[in-house]
XYZ file of C-alpha atoms in Angstrom:
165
model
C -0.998 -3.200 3.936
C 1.576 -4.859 1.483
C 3.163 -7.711 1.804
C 6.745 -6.829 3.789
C 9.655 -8.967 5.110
C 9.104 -10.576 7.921
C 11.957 -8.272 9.715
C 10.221 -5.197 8.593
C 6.704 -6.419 10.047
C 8.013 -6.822 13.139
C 9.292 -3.787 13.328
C 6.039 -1.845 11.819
C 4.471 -4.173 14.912
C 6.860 -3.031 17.371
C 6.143 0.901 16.695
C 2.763 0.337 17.160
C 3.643 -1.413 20.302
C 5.445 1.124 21.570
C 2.763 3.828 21.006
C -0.056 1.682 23.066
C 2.815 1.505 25.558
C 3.167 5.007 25.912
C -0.594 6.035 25.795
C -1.042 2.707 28.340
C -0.979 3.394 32.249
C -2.790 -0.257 32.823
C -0.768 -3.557 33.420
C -4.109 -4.980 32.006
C -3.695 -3.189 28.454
C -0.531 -3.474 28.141
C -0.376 -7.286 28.621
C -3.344 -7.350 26.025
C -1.072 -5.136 24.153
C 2.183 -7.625 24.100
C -0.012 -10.971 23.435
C -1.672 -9.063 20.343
C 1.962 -8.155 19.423
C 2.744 -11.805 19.705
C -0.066 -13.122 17.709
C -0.022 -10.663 14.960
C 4.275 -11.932 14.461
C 3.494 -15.223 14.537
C 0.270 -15.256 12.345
C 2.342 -12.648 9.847
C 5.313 -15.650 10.131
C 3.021 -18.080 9.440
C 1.452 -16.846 6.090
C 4.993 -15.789 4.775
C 5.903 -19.982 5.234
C 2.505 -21.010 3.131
C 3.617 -22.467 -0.459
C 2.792 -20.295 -3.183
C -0.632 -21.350 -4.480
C -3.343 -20.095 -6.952
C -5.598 -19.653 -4.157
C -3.811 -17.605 -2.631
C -4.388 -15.217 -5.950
C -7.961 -15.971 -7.409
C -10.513 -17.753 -5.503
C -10.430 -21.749 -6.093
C -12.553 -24.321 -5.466
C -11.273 -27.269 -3.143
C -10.311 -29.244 -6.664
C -7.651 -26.353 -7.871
C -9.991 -25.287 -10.359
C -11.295 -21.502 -10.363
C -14.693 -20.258 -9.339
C -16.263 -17.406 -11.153
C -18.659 -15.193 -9.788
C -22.599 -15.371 -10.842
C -24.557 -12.534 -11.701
C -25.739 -10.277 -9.062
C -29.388 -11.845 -9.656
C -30.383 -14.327 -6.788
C -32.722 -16.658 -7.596
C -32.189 -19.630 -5.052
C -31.151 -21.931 -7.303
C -27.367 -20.442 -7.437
C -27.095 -20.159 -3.434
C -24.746 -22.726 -3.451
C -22.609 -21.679 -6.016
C -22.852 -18.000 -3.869
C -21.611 -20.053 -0.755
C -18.389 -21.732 -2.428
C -17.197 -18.199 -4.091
C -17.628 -16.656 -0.624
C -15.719 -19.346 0.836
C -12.789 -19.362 -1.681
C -12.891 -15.589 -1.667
C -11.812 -15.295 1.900
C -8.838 -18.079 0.985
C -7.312 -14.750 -1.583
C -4.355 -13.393 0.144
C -3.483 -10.891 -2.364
C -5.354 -7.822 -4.041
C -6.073 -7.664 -7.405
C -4.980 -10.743 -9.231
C -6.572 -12.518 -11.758
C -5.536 -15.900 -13.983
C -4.066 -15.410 -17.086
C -3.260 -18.662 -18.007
C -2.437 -21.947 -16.325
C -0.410 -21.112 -13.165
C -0.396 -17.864 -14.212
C -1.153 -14.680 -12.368
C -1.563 -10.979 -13.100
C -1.770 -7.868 -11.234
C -2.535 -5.141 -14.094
C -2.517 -2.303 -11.736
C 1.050 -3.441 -10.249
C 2.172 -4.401 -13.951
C 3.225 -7.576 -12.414
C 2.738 -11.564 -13.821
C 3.505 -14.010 -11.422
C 4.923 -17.846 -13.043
C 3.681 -19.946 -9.776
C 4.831 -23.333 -11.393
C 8.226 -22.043 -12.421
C 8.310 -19.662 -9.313
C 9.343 -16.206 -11.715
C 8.120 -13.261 -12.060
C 7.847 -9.731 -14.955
C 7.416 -7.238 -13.655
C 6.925 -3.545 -16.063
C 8.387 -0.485 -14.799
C 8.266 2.326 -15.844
C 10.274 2.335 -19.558
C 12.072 -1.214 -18.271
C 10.929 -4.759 -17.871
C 12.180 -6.071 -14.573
C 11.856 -9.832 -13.204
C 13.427 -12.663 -12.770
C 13.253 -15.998 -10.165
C 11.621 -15.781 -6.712
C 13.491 -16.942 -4.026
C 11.762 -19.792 -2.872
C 8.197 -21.383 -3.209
C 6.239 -19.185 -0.411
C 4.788 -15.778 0.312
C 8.084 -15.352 1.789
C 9.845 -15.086 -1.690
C 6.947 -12.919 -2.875
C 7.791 -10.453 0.261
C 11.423 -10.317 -0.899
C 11.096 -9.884 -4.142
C 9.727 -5.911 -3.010
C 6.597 -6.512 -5.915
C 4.248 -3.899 -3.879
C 1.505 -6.623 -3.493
C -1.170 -5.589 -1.809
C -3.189 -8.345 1.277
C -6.576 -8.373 1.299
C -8.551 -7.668 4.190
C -8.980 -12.268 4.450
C -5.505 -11.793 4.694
C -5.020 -9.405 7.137
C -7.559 -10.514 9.673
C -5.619 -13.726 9.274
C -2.969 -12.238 10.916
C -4.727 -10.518 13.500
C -5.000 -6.692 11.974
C -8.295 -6.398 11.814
C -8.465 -2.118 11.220
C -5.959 -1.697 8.515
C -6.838 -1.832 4.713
């Protein structure tokens, strides 16, 4: 799922609503139905008012700084280090970013460098170069700015949908 407008969300949410309600002939289901609904808004409203941090981009350890992954070999001695990437993995919110420089962000598939200190963005399209200043300092701004980023699946069972990737 990519990251959306909050007005747009809820309207993607209310569709699917809708359907269940349709296909529902329980009072049961469709309660469970309208409190997922609920949830899903709220959780969705929630991550769109987080400020705009590198964790959100590459995984970080608790001190800012950025945890790289070890080599596939376990020995025991790096279990640790395996534990705090897993952890800060599951604080990434968005697919397919990786540090450039400091406070820096890329997407190379998306063509896309994010400026999280100065709150900009470039963006390349095709035979232009596009950016300019995100409005704001949250996921909100990246939502309006349209940049076709991408949640990972942290992200989206933040929010609640658990089946969509």
């Amino acid at each position: 799922m990519k990251l959306m407008p909050l007005s747009d969300f809820v309207l993607e949410q209310a569709d699917d609503l809708l359907k269940v309600c349709d296909n529902c002939n329980q009072s049961d289901e469709l309660d469970l139905a309208r409190r997922e609904f609920i949830v899903r808004v709220t959780n969705y409203t929630k991550l769109l008012k987080q400020p705009l941090k590198q964790e959100m981009f590459v995984p970080c350890l608790e001190d800012g700084n950025i945890i790289e992954p070890e080599p596939l070999e376990f020995d025991g001695t790096n279990q640790l280090h395996f534990y705090k990437y897993d952890e800060a993995e599951k604080k990434v919110l968005f697919h397919g970013f990786h540090l450039s420089a400091a406070n820096e962000v890329k997407n190379n598939s998306l063509k896309l460098t994010l400026f999280l200190s100065m709150y900009q963005f470039v963006q390349v399209r095709q035979n232009c170069l596009g950016g300019g200043d995100l409005f704001g300092e949250t996921t909100e701004a990246l939502a309006y700015a349209d940049l076709g980023i991408e949640l990972t699946p942290s992200a989206l069972q933040q929010i609640g949908i658990n089946n969509r990737v």
